[in-house]
Amino acid sequence: MLGDGAVEYPGRGVAVGRDLEGVPFFSYWLTGRSRASQARELVVGEREIVVRDTSGGAVDDLRHYTAAVRGDDWVIVGNGTQVAELAAVREVQPDLQVALRGLTYEPDPPIHTPRITAGATIADAGLTDVVIGSARACDGAPELTEHPSLYAVRVAAGTALTTTTYAGTADHVTINGRPETVAVALPWSAITEHLWQSLQPSLRVAAITVRLDGAGFSGAVQRSRTA
């Protein structure tokens, strides 16, 4: 089940799929351990969602970035600067699985946070060509990068493809980035609150869910630590 709360410190997470009624959506959520990581908010525009600093400090590309970009019939969402980069080249490289192979994990040793990314084409019948994947350090050989991904021509109602950057605890961070298929037992409008409640209160920063069968990101439902 999406947002089951099984992991204490998921880092950042992304999901794309369809709710119980078949409505297409994506969700994105952030957690953080440090004061700098917690001092962030999601700013929703018509075609972009940006992770912005709320402390007045210096901009850090690993914490502050465009998390989602919407085209006329596509969406890309993820945890870093790769989102804007992939959106910029989508016209010449629409195959997200191939495009993801050009990425590597974040330069934050010793953790090596995976870059997680999801995308889909938005069609009249819902979502097509749904992809979710990551660039993560190979277990036992962090000098190497692997790119696990999932692809679905279509996603069944009540189903989402999802992954998170981490899979451990706040005291023992373990990288994840391995995509999986999960059940979605809620309408899209209730997913943000479910995700928010599943996160550890001391770690949660922000969460958002966007319905994708409308125009832009105006239908977003979000929660924030700063709200």
Coordinates of C-alpha atoms in Angstrom, one line a residue:
M1 CA 0.0 0.0 0.0
L2 CA 1.3 3.5 -0.9
G3 CA 2.5 5.3 2.2
D4 CA 2.3 2.4 4.6
G5 CA 4.8 4.0 7.0
A6 CA 7.1 0.9 7.1
V7 CA 10.3 3.0 6.7
E8 CA 11.2 5.5 9.4
Y9 CA 13.3 7.7 7.1
P10 CA 12.4 7.4 3.4
G11 CA 14.2 10.6 2.5
R12 CA 12.3 11.7 -0.6
G13 CA 9.7 9.6 -2.4
V14 CA 7.8 9.7 -5.7
A15 CA 4.8 7.7 -7.0
V16 CA 2.8 7.8 -10.2
G17 CA -0.3 5.9 -11.0
R18 CA -4.1 5.8 -10.8
D19 CA -6.4 5.9 -7.8
L20 CA -9.3 3.5 -7.1
E21 CA -11.5 5.3 -9.6
G22 CA -8.8 5.4 -12.2
V23 CA -7.8 9.0 -11.8
P24 CA -4.2 9.5 -12.9
F25 CA -1.9 11.2 -10.3
F26 CA 1.6 11.6 -9.0
S27 CA 2.7 12.2 -5.4
Y28 CA 6.0 13.6 -4.1
W29 CA 7.1 13.8 -0.5
L30 CA 10.1 15.0 1.5
T31 CA 11.6 14.2 4.9
G32 CA 14.7 15.6 6.4
R33 CA 17.0 15.2 9.4
S34 CA 18.9 18.5 9.5
R35 CA 17.6 22.0 10.1
A36 CA 18.5 22.9 6.5
S37 CA 16.6 20.0 5.1
Q38 CA 13.5 20.7 7.2
A39 CA 13.5 24.4 6.2
R40 CA 11.9 23.7 2.8
E41 CA 8.5 24.1 1.1
L42 CA 6.9 23.1 -2.1
V43 CA 5.9 26.0 -4.4
V44 CA 3.3 25.1 -7.0
G45 CA 3.2 26.9 -10.3
E46 CA 1.1 26.2 -13.4
R47 CA 3.7 24.0 -15.0
E48 CA 6.4 23.5 -12.3
I49 CA 6.7 22.5 -8.6
V50 CA 9.8 23.9 -6.9
V51 CA 11.4 22.8 -3.6
R52 CA 12.3 26.2 -2.0
D53 CA 14.4 27.2 1.0
T54 CA 12.4 28.9 3.8
S55 CA 15.4 29.9 6.0
G56 CA 16.9 32.7 3.9
G57 CA 20.1 30.7 3.6
A58 CA 22.2 29.8 0.5
V59 CA 20.6 27.8 -2.3
D60 CA 21.8 24.2 -2.3
D61 CA 21.2 22.2 -5.5
L62 CA 20.8 19.0 -3.5
R63 CA 18.0 20.5 -1.4
H64 CA 16.5 23.2 -3.6
Y65 CA 15.3 22.3 -7.2
T66 CA 12.5 21.9 -9.6
A67 CA 10.7 18.7 -8.4
A68 CA 8.1 18.4 -11.2
V69 CA 7.6 19.7 -14.7
R70 CA 4.4 19.4 -16.8
G71 CA 4.3 19.5 -20.6
D72 CA 1.1 19.5 -22.7
D73 CA 0.9 15.7 -22.5
W74 CA 3.6 14.6 -20.2
V75 CA 5.0 14.9 -16.7
I76 CA 8.4 14.3 -15.0
V77 CA 8.9 14.4 -11.3
G78 CA 11.9 13.6 -9.1
N79 CA 14.3 14.6 -6.3
G80 CA 16.8 16.9 -7.9
T81 CA 18.1 19.0 -10.8
Q82 CA 17.8 16.1 -13.2
V83 CA 14.0 16.9 -13.4
A84 CA 14.6 20.2 -15.2
E85 CA 17.4 18.7 -17.3
L86 CA 15.3 15.8 -18.5
A87 CA 12.4 18.0 -19.2
A88 CA 14.6 20.3 -21.3
V89 CA 15.7 17.4 -23.6
R90 CA 12.4 15.4 -23.6
E91 CA 11.6 16.4 -27.2
V92 CA 14.7 14.8 -28.5
Q93 CA 14.8 12.0 -25.9
P94 CA 11.2 11.0 -24.9
D95 CA 12.3 7.6 -23.6
L96 CA 12.8 8.2 -20.0
Q97 CA 14.3 4.8 -19.3
V98 CA 17.1 5.6 -21.7
A99 CA 17.5 9.2 -20.5
L100 CA 17.9 8.0 -16.9
R101 CA 21.0 6.1 -17.9
G102 CA 22.9 9.3 -18.2
L103 CA 22.5 10.1 -14.5
T104 CA 24.5 9.3 -11.5
Y105 CA 23.7 9.4 -7.8
E106 CA 24.1 12.7 -5.8
P107 CA 27.6 13.8 -4.8
D108 CA 27.0 13.5 -1.0
P109 CA 29.4 10.9 0.3
P110 CA 29.3 8.7 2.2
I111 CA 25.5 8.3 1.7
H112 CA 25.4 8.5 -2.2
T113 CA 21.7 9.5 -2.3
P114 CA 20.0 8.0 -5.3
R115 CA 18.4 10.3 -7.9
I116 CA 14.9 9.1 -8.2
T117 CA 12.7 10.1 -11.2
A118 CA 9.3 9.2 -12.6
G119 CA 7.5 10.2 -15.8
A120 CA 4.5 9.5 -17.9
T121 CA 2.6 10.5 -21.0
I122 CA -0.8 11.9 -20.2
A123 CA -3.4 10.6 -22.6
D124 CA -7.2 10.8 -22.9
A125 CA -7.4 7.2 -21.5
G126 CA -5.2 8.1 -18.5
L127 CA -1.4 7.5 -18.3
T128 CA 0.7 5.7 -20.8
D129 CA 4.4 4.9 -21.0
V130 CA 4.8 5.2 -17.2
V131 CA 8.4 5.0 -16.0
I132 CA 10.0 5.2 -12.6
G133 CA 13.7 4.6 -11.9
S134 CA 16.8 5.8 -10.2
A135 CA 20.5 6.3 -10.5
R136 CA 22.0 4.6 -7.3
A137 CA 25.3 3.4 -6.1
C138 CA 25.9 -0.3 -6.6
D139 CA 25.7 -2.2 -3.3
G140 CA 29.3 -3.0 -2.3
A141 CA 30.8 -1.0 -5.1
P142 CA 29.7 2.7 -4.7
E143 CA 32.1 3.8 -7.4
L144 CA 29.7 2.3 -9.9
T145 CA 26.2 3.5 -10.8
E146 CA 23.2 1.2 -11.5
H147 CA 19.8 2.3 -13.0
P148 CA 17.0 0.1 -11.8
S149 CA 13.6 1.1 -13.4
L150 CA 10.1 -0.1 -14.0
Y151 CA 8.0 0.5 -17.2
A152 CA 4.3 0.1 -17.8
V153 CA 2.4 0.8 -21.0
R154 CA -0.6 1.5 -18.8
V155 CA -1.2 1.3 -15.0
A156 CA -4.3 -0.4 -13.6
A157 CA -6.7 1.5 -11.4
G158 CA -5.7 1.3 -7.8
T159 CA -2.0 0.9 -8.6
A160 CA 1.1 3.1 -8.6
L161 CA 4.8 2.8 -9.4
T162 CA 6.9 4.2 -6.5
T163 CA 10.3 4.4 -4.9
T164 CA 12.1 6.4 -2.2
T165 CA 15.7 7.5 -1.8
Y166 CA 16.2 5.8 1.5
A167 CA 15.0 2.7 3.3
G168 CA 16.5 2.9 6.8
T169 CA 16.2 5.0 9.9
A170 CA 17.4 8.5 10.7
D171 CA 20.3 7.1 12.6
H172 CA 21.2 4.5 10.0
V173 CA 20.5 5.8 6.5
T174 CA 20.2 3.0 3.9
I175 CA 19.9 3.9 0.2
N176 CA 16.9 2.6 -1.7
G177 CA 16.0 3.8 -5.2
R178 CA 14.6 0.4 -6.2
P179 CA 11.1 0.9 -7.9
E180 CA 8.1 -1.2 -7.0
T181 CA 4.4 -1.6 -7.8
V182 CA 2.1 -0.9 -4.9
A183 CA -1.7 -0.8 -4.3
V184 CA -3.5 2.6 -4.0
A185 CA -6.6 2.1 -1.8
L186 CA -7.6 5.8 -1.7
P187 CA -9.0 8.5 -3.9
W188 CA -6.3 10.8 -5.2
S189 CA -7.4 13.7 -3.1
A190 CA -6.8 11.7 0.1
I191 CA -3.3 10.4 -0.7
T192 CA -1.4 13.5 0.5
E193 CA -2.9 13.3 4.0
H194 CA -2.3 9.6 4.1
L195 CA 1.3 10.0 3.2
W196 CA 1.7 12.9 5.7
Q197 CA 0.3 10.8 8.5
S198 CA 2.6 7.9 7.6
L199 CA 5.7 10.0 8.0
Q200 CA 7.6 10.4 11.3
P201 CA 6.5 13.8 12.7
S202 CA 10.0 14.9 13.6
L203 CA 11.2 14.2 10.0
R204 CA 8.4 15.2 7.7
V205 CA 8.8 18.3 5.5
A206 CA 6.2 18.4 2.7
A207 CA 4.0 16.2 0.6
I208 CA 1.9 16.8 -2.5
T209 CA -0.4 14.9 -4.8
V210 CA -1.4 16.2 -8.2
R211 CA -4.3 15.0 -10.4
L212 CA -3.0 14.6 -14.0
D213 CA -6.2 14.6 -16.1
G214 CA -6.5 18.4 -15.9
A215 CA -4.4 21.3 -17.0
G216 CA -1.2 22.2 -15.2
F217 CA -0.7 21.6 -11.5
S218 CA -3.5 23.8 -10.2
G219 CA -5.4 20.8 -8.6
A220 CA -2.6 19.9 -6.2
V221 CA -3.3 18.8 -2.6
Q222 CA -0.3 19.4 -0.3
R223 CA 0.8 19.4 3.3
S224 CA 3.9 21.2 4.6
R225 CA 5.8 21.5 7.9
T226 CA 5.6 25.3 7.5
A227 CA 1.8 25.4 7.1

